Each structure stands twice: as C-alpha cells, then as structure tokens.
XYZ file of C-alpha atoms in Angstrom:
327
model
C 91.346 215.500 80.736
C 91.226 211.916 82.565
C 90.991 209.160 80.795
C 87.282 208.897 82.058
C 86.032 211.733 81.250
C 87.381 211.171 77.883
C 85.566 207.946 77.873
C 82.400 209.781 79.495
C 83.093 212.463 76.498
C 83.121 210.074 73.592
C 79.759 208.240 75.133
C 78.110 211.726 75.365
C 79.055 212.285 71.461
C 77.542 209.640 70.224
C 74.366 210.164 72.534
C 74.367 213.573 70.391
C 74.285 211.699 67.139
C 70.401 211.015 67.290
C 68.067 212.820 64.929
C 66.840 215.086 67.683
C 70.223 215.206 69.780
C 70.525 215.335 73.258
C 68.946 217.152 75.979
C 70.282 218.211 79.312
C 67.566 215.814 80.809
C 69.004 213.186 78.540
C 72.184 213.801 80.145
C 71.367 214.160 83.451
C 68.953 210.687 82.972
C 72.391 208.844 81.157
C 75.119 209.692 83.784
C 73.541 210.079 86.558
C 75.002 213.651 87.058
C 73.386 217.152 87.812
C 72.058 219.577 86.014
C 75.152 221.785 86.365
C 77.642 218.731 85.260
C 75.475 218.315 82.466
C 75.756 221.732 81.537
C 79.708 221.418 81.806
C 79.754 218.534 79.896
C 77.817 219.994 76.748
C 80.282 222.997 77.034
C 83.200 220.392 76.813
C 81.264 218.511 73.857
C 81.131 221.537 71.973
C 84.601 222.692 72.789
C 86.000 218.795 71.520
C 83.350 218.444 68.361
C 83.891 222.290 66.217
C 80.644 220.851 64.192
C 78.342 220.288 67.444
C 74.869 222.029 66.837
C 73.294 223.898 69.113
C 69.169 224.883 68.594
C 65.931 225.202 71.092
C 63.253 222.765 70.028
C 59.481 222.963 69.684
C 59.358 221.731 73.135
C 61.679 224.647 74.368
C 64.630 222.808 75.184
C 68.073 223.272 74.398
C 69.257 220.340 72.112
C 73.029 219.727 70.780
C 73.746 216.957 68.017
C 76.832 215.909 65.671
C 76.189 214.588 62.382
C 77.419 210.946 63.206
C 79.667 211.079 59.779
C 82.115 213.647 61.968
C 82.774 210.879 64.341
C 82.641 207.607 62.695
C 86.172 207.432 62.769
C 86.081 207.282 67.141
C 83.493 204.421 67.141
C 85.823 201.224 66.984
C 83.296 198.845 68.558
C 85.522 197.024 72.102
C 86.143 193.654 72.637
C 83.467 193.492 75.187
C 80.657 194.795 72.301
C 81.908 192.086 69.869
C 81.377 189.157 72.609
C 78.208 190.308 73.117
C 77.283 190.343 69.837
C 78.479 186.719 69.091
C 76.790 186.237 72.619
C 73.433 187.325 70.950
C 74.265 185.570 67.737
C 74.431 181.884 69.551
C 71.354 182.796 71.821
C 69.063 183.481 68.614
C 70.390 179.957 66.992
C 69.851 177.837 70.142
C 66.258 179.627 70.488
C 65.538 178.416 66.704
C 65.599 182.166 65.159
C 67.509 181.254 62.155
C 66.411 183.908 60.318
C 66.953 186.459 62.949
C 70.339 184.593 63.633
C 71.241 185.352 60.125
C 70.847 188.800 59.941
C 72.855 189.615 63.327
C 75.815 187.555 61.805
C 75.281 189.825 58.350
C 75.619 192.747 61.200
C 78.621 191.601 62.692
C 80.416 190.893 59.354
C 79.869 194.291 58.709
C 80.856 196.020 62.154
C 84.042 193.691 61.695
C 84.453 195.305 57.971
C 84.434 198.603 59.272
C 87.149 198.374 61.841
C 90.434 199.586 60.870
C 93.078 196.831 59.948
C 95.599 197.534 62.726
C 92.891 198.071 65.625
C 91.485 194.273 64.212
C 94.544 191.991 65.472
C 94.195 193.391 68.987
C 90.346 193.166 68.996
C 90.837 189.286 68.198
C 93.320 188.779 71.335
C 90.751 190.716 73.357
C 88.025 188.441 72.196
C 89.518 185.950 73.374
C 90.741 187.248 76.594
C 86.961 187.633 77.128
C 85.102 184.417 75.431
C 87.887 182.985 78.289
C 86.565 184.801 80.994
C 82.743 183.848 79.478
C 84.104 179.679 79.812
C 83.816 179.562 76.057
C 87.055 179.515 75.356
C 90.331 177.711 77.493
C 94.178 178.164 77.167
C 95.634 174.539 78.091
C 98.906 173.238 78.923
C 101.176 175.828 81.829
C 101.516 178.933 82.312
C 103.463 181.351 84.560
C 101.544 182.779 87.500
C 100.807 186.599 87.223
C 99.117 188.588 90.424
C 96.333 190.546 88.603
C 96.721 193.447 90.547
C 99.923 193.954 88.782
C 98.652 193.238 85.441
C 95.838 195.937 85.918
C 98.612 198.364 87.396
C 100.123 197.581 83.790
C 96.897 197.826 81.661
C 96.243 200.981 83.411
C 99.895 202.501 82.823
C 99.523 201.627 79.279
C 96.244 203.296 79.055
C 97.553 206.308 80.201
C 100.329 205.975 79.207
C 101.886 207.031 82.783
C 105.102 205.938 84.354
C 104.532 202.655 86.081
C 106.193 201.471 89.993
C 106.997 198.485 89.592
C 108.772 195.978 92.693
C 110.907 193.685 90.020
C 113.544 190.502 90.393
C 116.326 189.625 87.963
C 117.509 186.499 87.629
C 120.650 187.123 89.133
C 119.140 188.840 92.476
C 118.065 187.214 95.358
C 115.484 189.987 96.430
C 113.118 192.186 94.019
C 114.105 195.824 94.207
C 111.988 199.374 93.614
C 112.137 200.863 90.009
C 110.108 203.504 87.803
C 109.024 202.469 84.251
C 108.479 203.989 81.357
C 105.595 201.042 79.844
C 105.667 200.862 75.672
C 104.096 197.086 75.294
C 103.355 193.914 76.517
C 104.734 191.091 74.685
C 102.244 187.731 75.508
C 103.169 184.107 75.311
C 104.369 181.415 77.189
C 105.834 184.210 79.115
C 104.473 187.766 79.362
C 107.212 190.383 79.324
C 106.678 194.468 79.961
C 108.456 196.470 77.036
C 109.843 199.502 79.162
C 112.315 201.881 79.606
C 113.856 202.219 83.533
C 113.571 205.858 83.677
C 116.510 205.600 85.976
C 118.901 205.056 83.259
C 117.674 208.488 81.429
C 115.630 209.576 78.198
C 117.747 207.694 75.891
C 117.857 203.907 77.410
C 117.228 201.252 75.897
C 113.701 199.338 76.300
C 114.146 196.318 78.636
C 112.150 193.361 78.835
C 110.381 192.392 81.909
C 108.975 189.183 82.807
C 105.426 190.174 84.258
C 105.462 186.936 86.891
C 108.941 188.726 88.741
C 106.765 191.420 88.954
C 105.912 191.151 93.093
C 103.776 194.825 92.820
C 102.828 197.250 90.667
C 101.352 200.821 90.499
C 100.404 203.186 88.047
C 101.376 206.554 88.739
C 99.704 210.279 87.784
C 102.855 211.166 86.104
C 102.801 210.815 82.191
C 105.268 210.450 78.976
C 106.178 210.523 75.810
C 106.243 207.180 73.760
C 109.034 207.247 71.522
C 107.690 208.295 68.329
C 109.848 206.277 66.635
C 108.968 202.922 68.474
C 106.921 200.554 66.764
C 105.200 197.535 69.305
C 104.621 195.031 66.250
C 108.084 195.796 64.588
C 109.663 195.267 67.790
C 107.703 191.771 68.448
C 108.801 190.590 65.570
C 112.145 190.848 66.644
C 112.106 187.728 68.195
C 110.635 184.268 67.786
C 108.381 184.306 70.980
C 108.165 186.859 73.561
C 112.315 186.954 74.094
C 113.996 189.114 71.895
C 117.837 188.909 71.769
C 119.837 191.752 69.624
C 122.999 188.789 69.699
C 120.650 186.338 68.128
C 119.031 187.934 65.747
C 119.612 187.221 61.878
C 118.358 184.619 59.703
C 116.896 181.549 60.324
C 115.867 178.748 57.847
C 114.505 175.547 58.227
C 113.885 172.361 55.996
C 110.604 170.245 56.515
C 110.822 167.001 54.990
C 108.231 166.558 52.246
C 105.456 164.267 54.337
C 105.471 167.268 56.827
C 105.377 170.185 54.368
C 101.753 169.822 53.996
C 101.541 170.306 57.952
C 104.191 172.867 57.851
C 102.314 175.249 55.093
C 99.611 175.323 57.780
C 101.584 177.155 60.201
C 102.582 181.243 60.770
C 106.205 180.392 61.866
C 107.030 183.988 62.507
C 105.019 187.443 60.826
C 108.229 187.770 58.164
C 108.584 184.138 56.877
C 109.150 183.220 53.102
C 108.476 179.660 51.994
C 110.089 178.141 49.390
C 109.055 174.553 48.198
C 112.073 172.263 46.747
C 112.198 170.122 43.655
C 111.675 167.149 45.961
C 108.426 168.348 48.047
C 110.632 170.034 50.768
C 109.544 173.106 52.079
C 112.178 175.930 53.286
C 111.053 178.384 55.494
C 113.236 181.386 56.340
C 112.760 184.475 58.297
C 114.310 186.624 60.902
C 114.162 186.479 64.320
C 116.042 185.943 67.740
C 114.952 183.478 70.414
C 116.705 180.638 69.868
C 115.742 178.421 73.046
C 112.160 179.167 72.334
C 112.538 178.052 68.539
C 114.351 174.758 70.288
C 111.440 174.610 71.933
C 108.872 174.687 69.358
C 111.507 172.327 66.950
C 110.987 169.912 69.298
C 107.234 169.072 68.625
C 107.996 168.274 65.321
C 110.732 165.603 65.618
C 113.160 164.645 62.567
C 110.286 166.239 60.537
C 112.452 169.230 60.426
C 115.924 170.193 59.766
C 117.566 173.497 61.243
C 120.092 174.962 57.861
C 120.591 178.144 60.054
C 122.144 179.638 61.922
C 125.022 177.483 63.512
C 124.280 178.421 67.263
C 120.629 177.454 66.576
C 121.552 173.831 64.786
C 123.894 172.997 67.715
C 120.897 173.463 70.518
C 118.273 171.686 68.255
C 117.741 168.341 70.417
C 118.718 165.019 68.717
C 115.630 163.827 67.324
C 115.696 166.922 65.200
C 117.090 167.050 62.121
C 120.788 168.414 61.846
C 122.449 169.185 58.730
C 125.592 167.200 58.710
C-alpha cells in the first residue's frame, strides 16, 4: 500500500468512528471517488481494522464503524492541526472571547497530554517549521542555502523510507558525482546533514553524514529498505555537539563557568547527556559527552572568559584566547 492510500485509509477510519458510521455516500461525498472505489476502500478498512462493524440501517444502507477506543493509538494530531489550533486560540483572544479562548487552550493542553512523549519533540520542531512559514515565528542570523526540491526529495525518502538519488560534492572534489542512499535521519542546525548509508559500499557500511546544501539534486526512488533495527536517530545525535559527529572526538568534555555566569549557564541544555555540578565557590561544572569540537569552539566563543574548557586537551588548545584555558 502507498503511502497515500495509507493516509486516505487512516482518514476513512476515523470517518467510521461516528455513532452511526459511515456510508458509501459518505465516502463517495469525502474523497471525491466512485461508488466502486468506495466500495474497495470499505473492503480495505475492514481488512486493516479486525473490529470494523458492518450492519444495514433503518434507512437501508450499508454502514461500517470502529469503536474509536481501537484506534486512539493512530490519531497523533500533525504539526499542521496544532498551528491551527493555536491559530484559533489567538483569533478568539484578539476577537475578545476570553471565555471561549479559555476553553480551546484547556483543549489543546489536553490534545498535547495525550501525545506520546517521543512523537512530542518532533511535533515542537514541526511547529515551528510551520508558525515560520505562518510569519509568526523567524530564525535570525545565517544559514546555508538548501534547494527545496532536494529537501522534499529527502522528506519524501524518509517517509517512505525508499532509497534516495542523490547528485553530492565532498569537500575534496571539484565536481558533485551520482550516488544511491540509504536515508536514516536528518540532523538540523547551523548545518543540515543527511544520516545515510551509500548503498554502494554494501549492507554493512557505515552511516555517512551529508551536508544537505552539497546536495545539487535529489530524488526519491520506488525502491524501499530496511532501517537498521538497531539504529537509534536521537542516540546517534547525541553523538556529537551540533550536527557533526566525529567517532575521533568523541569522549568527555567538561567545562568550568565562573560563578557570575553560572546563573546564566544553569539556563542552558549544553548537550541532552550533561551533568552539572556546582563548586564550593559558586562555579558550575558541566560535563557530558560528545564530539564536535569546532562547533563547541564555536559556541565557547559567545561566552568569553566566562568559561573555562578542563577537557579534553585537543578541545582546550582550539578554545580562542578570550576563553578561559586551564593553565
């Protein structure tokens, strides 16, 4: 099955959750279909949902409904449903609806309570990703230019997930050549980088990285694969400090913030393993494990002699002057 009739699948499901179910005239009136695809598609719906009902109502039509509880699990609201919502939300408080207002917000907190912990973090980036495209929210300061026909090519590959064509550069070639991907992630940051396997180098390579702006074109193709089973896209983030990841580089790293930044400094996520430790002498110590050292350079930077790199070595000796070095 595509991945849009799956989506056209799911939509008819929760059609069939009513009280009175759904009706081939419902369908045909929903999707735009005829009655013969509408007949298909309840034979699919009660092929995919074992507890589908089937009866002839008073009015002599066939009907088929799910109890909703069967499917609760499949109704994740998307990104695109949650702006909306908050869309609503600020249209009822600029109209003067307070009380209305209130009681959407109650909804949302609950819709937002429902959804399952690790579907929440990526809701939030796609929130985002949309409340930007609404102009109410902005991402300042550069970025690296992308052609969003590849980026779809990837979203789409992902979706699938289906090997992906991709026209790529290194850094140490002068021209971009042809290769076939196997996509597990996207990594987003300052840079964007594809986590994928070059299918060219067999079942058991390694996952590359691939910065998405050397990407010169992209397609998704019909044939599918396996995601390794045993790969993990948040583990394998948190490899690294930003969106590189480095095996070399990776180990411990600790800093010191001096105690009239440690305030500022308990504020901040450094990295998704950090421990904090606060010193008899208002200090705070924050370790954690990661790779990436030019991008922690990077971020060190910002905070001047307000910080002091401990570890590792490699890391200390590319911190820039005005931050703090342990001598």
């Amino acid at each position: 099955m595509s991945f849009a009739k799956a989506q056209e699948l799911l939509r008819l499901a929760m059609m069939a959750t009513g009280r009175r179910g759904v009706t081939l005239d419902d369908i045909v009136a929903e999707f735009g279909c005829s009655e013969r695809t509408a007949q298909r598609m309840t034979a699919a719906l009660q092929s995919a949902f074992a507890q589908t009902d089937y009866w002839i109502g008073d009015d002599r039509r066939a009907r088929w409904r799910i109890p909703a509880r069967h499917i609760a699990h499949l109704l994740t609201p998307s990104s695109d449903e949650l702006v909306a919502l908050a869309e609503a939300i600020s249209l009822l408080d600029h109209a003067g609806m307070k009380q209305e207002a209130s009681r959407a917000r109650s909804l949302e907190r609950k819709v937002r309570a429902l959804i399952p912990p690790e579907q929440g973090t990526r809701l939030d980036v796609d929130k985002e990703a949309v409340l930007e495209a609404l102009g109410h929210a902005a991402r300042p300061g550069p970025r690296p230019a992308a052609d969003e026909e590849v980026v779809e090519a990837i979203y789409d590959a992902l979706k699938g997930p289906c090997l992906l064509r991709i026209l790529y550069r290194r850094r140490d070639e002068d021209d971009p050549s042809e290769r076939v991907v196997a996509p597990h992630g996207l990594l987003l940051g300052v840079r964007r980088y594809l986590v994928a396997r070059d299918t060219a180098k067999g079942p058991n390579a390694k996952l590359q990285h691939y910065r998405v702006e050397e990407i010169y074109y992209a397609e998704a193709l019909d044939q599918t694969f396996e995601i390794d089973p045993a790969f993990n896209l948040k583990s394998h983030a948190e490899k690294g400090f930003g969106s590189c990841e480095s095996e070399k580089e990776h180990g411990e790293v600790i800093w010191r913030f001096r105690p009239d930044a440690a305030a500022h400094a308990r504020r901040y996520v450094f990295h998704p393993t950090q421990k904090t430790e606060e010193t008899v002498d208002g200090s705070l110590i924050v370790r954690f494990e990661a790779s990436g050292h030019l991008e922690m350079t990077w971020h060190l930077y910002a905070w001047g002699d307000a910080v002091e790199v401990l570890s590792p070595e490699p890391l200390r000796e590319m911190a820039p002057l005005r931050v703090g070095r342990r001598r």
